[in-house]
CSV table of C-alpha atoms in Angstrom, one decimal:
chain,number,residue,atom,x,y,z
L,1,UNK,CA,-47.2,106.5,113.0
L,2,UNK,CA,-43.4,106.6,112.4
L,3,UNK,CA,-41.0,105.6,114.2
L,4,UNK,CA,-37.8,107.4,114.8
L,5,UNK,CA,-34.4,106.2,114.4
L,6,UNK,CA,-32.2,105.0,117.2
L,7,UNK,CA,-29.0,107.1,116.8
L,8,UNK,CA,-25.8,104.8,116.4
L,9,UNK,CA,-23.2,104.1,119.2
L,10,UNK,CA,-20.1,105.8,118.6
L,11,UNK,CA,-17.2,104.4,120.4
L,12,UNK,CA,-16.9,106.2,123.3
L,13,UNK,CA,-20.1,105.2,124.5
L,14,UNK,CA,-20.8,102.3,127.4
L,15,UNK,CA,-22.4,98.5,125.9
L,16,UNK,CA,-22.6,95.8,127.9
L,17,UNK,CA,-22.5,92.5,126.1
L,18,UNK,CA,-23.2,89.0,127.5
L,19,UNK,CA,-21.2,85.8,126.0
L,20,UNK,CA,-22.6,82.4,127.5
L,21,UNK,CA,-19.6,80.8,126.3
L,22,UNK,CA,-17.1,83.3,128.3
L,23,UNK,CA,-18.6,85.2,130.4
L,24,UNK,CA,-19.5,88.4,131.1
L,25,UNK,CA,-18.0,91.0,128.7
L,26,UNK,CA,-17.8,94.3,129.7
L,27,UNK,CA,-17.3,97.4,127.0
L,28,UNK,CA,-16.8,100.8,128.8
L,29,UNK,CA,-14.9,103.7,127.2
L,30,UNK,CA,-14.4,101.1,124.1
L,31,UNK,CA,-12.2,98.8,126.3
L,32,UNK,CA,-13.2,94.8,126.7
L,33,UNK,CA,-12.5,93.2,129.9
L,34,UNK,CA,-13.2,89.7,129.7
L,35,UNK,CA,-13.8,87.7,132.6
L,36,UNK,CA,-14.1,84.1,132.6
L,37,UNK,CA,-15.6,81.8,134.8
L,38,UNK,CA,-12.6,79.4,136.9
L,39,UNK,CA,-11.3,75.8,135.4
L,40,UNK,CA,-12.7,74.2,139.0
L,41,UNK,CA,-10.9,71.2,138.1
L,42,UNK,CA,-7.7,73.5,138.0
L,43,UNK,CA,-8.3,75.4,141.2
L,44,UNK,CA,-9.2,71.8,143.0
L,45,UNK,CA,-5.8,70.7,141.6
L,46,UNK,CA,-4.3,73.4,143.2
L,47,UNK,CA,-5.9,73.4,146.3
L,48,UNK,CA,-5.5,69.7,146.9
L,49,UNK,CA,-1.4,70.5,146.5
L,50,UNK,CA,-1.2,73.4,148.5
L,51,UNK,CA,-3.4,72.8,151.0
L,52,UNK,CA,-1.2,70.7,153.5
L,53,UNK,CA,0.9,73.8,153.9
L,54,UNK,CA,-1.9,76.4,154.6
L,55,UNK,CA,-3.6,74.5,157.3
L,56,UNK,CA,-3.1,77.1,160.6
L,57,UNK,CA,-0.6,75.8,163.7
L,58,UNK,CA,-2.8,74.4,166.2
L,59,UNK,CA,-3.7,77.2,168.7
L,60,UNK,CA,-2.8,76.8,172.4
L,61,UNK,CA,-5.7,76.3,174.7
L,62,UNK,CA,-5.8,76.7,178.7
L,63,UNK,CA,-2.6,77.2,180.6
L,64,UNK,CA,-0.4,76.9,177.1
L,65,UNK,CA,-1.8,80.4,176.3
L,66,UNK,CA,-0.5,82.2,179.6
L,67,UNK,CA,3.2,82.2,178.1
L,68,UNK,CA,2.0,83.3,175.1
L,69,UNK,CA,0.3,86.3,176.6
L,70,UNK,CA,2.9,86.9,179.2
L,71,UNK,CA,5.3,87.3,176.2
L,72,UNK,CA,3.0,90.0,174.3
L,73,UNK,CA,3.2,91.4,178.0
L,74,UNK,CA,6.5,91.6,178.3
L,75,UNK,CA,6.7,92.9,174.6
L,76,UNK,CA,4.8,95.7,175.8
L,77,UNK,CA,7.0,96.5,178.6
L,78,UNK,CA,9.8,96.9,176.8
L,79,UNK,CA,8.3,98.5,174.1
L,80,UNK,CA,10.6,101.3,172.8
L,81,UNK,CA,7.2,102.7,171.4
L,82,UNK,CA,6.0,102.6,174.7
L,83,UNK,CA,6.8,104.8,178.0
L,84,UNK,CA,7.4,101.8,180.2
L,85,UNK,CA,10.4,101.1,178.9
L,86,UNK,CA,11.7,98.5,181.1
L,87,UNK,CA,14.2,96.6,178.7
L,88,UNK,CA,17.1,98.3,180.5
L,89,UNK,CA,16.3,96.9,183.5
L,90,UNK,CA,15.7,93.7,182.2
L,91,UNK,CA,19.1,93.1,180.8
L,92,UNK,CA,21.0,94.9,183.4
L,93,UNK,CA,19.7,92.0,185.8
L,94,UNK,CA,20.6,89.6,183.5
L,95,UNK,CA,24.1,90.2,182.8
L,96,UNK,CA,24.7,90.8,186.8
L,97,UNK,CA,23.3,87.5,187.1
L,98,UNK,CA,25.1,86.0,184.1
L,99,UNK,CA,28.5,87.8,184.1
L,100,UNK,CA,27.5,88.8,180.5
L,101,UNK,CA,27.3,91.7,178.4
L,102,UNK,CA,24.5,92.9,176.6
L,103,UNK,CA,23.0,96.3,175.0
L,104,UNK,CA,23.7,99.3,177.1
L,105,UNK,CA,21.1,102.2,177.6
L,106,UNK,CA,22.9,104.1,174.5
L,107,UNK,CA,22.5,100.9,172.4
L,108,UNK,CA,18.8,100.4,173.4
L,109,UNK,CA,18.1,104.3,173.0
L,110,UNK,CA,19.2,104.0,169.2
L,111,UNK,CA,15.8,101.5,169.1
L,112,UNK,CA,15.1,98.0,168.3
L,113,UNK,CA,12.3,95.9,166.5
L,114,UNK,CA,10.6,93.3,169.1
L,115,UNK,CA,8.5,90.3,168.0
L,116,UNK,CA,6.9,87.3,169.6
L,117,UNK,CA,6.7,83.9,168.6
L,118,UNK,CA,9.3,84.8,166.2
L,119,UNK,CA,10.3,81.8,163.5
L,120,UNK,CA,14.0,83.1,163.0
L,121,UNK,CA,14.6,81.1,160.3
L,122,UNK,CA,11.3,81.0,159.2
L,123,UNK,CA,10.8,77.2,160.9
L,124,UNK,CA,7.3,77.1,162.6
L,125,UNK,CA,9.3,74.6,165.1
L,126,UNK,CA,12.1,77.1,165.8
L,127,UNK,CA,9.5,79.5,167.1
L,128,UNK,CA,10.9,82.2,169.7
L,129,UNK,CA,8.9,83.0,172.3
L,130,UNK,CA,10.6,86.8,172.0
L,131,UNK,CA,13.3,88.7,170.1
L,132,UNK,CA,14.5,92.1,170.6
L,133,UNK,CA,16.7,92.7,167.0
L,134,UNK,CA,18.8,96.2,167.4
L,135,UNK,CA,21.5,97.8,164.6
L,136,UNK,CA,24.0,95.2,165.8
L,137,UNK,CA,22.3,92.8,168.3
L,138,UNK,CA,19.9,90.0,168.3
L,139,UNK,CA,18.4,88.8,171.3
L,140,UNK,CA,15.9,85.7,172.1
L,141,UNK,CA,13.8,84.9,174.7
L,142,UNK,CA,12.3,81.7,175.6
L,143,UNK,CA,9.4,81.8,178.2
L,144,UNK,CA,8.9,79.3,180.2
L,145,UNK,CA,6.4,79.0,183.0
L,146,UNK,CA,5.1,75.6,183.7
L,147,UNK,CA,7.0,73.7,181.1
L,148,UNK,CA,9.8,72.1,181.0
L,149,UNK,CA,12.3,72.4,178.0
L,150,UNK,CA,11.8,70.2,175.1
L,151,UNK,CA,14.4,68.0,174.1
L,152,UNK,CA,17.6,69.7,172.7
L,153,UNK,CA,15.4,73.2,172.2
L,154,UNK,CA,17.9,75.4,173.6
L,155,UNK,CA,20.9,74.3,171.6
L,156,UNK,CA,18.4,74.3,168.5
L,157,UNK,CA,17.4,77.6,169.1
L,158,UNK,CA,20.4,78.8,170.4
L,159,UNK,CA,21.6,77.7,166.8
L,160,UNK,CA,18.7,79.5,165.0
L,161,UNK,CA,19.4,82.5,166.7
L,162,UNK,CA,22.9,82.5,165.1
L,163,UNK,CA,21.8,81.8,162.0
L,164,UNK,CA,19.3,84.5,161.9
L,165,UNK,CA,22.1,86.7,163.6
L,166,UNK,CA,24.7,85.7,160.7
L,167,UNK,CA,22.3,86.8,157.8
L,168,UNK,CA,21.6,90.6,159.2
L,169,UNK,CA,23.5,94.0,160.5
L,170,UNK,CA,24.2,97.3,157.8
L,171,UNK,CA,27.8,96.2,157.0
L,172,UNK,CA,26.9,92.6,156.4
L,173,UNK,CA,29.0,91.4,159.6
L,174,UNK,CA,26.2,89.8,161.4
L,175,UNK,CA,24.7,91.0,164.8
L,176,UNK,CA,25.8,89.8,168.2
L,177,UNK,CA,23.2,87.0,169.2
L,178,UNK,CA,22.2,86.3,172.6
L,179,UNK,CA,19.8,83.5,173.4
L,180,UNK,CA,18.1,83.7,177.2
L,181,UNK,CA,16.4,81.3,179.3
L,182,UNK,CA,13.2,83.2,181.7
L,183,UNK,CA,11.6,80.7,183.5
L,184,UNK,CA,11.2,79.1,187.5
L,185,UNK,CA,14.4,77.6,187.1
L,186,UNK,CA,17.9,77.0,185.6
L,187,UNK,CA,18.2,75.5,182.0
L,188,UNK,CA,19.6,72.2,181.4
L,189,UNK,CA,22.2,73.6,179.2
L,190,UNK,CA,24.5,75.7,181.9
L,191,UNK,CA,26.0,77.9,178.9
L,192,UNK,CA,22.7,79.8,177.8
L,193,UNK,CA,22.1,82.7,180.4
L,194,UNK,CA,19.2,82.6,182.8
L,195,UNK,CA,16.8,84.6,183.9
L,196,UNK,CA,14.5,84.4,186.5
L,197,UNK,CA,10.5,85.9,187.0
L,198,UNK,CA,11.6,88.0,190.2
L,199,UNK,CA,14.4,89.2,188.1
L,200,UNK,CA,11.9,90.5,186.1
L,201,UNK,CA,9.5,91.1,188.8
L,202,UNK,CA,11.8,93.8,189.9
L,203,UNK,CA,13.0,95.3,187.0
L,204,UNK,CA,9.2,95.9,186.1
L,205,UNK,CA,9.2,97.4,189.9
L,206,UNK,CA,12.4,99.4,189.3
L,207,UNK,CA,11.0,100.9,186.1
L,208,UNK,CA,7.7,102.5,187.7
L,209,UNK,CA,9.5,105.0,189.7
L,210,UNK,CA,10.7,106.4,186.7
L,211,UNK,CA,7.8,106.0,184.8
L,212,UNK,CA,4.2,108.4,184.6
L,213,UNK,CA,2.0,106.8,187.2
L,214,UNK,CA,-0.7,105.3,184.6
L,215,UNK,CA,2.4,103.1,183.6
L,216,UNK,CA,3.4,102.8,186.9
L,217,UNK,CA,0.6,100.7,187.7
L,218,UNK,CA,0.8,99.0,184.4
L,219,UNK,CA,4.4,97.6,185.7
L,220,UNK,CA,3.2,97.0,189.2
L,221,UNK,CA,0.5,94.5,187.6
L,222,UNK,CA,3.0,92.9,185.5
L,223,UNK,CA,5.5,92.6,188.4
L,224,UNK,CA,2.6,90.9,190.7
L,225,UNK,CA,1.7,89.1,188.3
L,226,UNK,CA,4.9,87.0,186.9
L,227,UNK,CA,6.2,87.2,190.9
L,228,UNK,CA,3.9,83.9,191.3
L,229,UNK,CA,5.6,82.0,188.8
């Protein structure tokens, strides 16, 4: 019997190829991709130099995680996203209780990015428990609730609030900064503004009334909550 003739490739037709030496070689549409197996001495070179600085922050455990998630509460809250809305509230009682000026309601209603655990200068030890960063204002928040301050962290992040402040705003002027301290009691340093967990407590309360009653309630569990602290 005879047999018939394969019919040639022509070069728009698919071929896979395999090369021990380099791989798998890949011809489709008359293209070659070639890809090789990784230098592991390389890639463990890198690894062993770049490692230190991938290895994750230590997460909080137990009680060091309630002012974490009372922050991403208090986020929420304030939310300009949201329908809660109680950042006006918020800073109202604060400057009463601070002789201070911050954003108004015209200022807030223009909208603002918020963040937690913000590194302002991108310094995992200059972390900031909450910023609220508006067209031509910067505000921190540091969250305490059983803690005490660490040594000199105000100043320092009253200083990496500035910093951060100094770099941003459209014309290139820097934002107005404003570091505040939220926690059972007065900070050490007498210049950085205070806030206290009933302020907030009632702020959250004022907000409700004005507020659909599904976030109504939403407020009156944060309010009950932080109340205790």
């Amino acid at each position: 019997s005879s047999i018939s003739p394969q019919p040639s490739s022509t070069p728009g037709e698919s071929q896979q190829t395999l090369d021990g030496r380099a791989g798998r070689i890949n011809m489709t549409e008359g293209m070659a991709k070639v890809s090789r197996l990784p230098d592991i001495s390389r890639l463990t070179a890198l690894l062993t130099n770049i490692g230190p600085s991938l290895q994750a922050q230590p997460r909080p455990q137990g009680r060091e995680l309630e002012p974490v998630a009372t922050a991403r509460s208090l986020a929420a809250i304030c939310d300009p996203m949201q329908n809660m809305r109680a950042d006006g509230a918020i800073l109202r009682r604060v400057e009463a209780a601070n002789d201070i000026q911050l954003p108004d309601h015209s200022a807030l209603l223009r909208g603002y990015v918020i963040l937690t655990e913000d590194c302002a200068v991108g310094q995992a030890s200059e972390r900031i428990d909450l910023t609220i960063e508006g067209p031509d204002y910067l505000i921190g928040i540091e969250i305490k609730i059983g803690a005490r301050e660490g040594q000199q962290q105000l100043p320092r992040y009253n200083a990496t609030l500035a910093a951060r402040a100094l770099s941003r705003g459209l014309t290139g002027g820097g934002l107005k900064h404003s570091l505040i301290f939220l926690a059972p009691r007065k900070p050490s340093v007498a210049e950085i503004p205070f806030a206290s967990w009933h302020d907030v407590a009632e702020a959250a309360r004022s907000s409700a009334k004005d507020t659909p009653t599904f976030f109504a309630q939403l407020l009156g569990a944060f309010a009950d909550h932080v109340e205790r602290f």
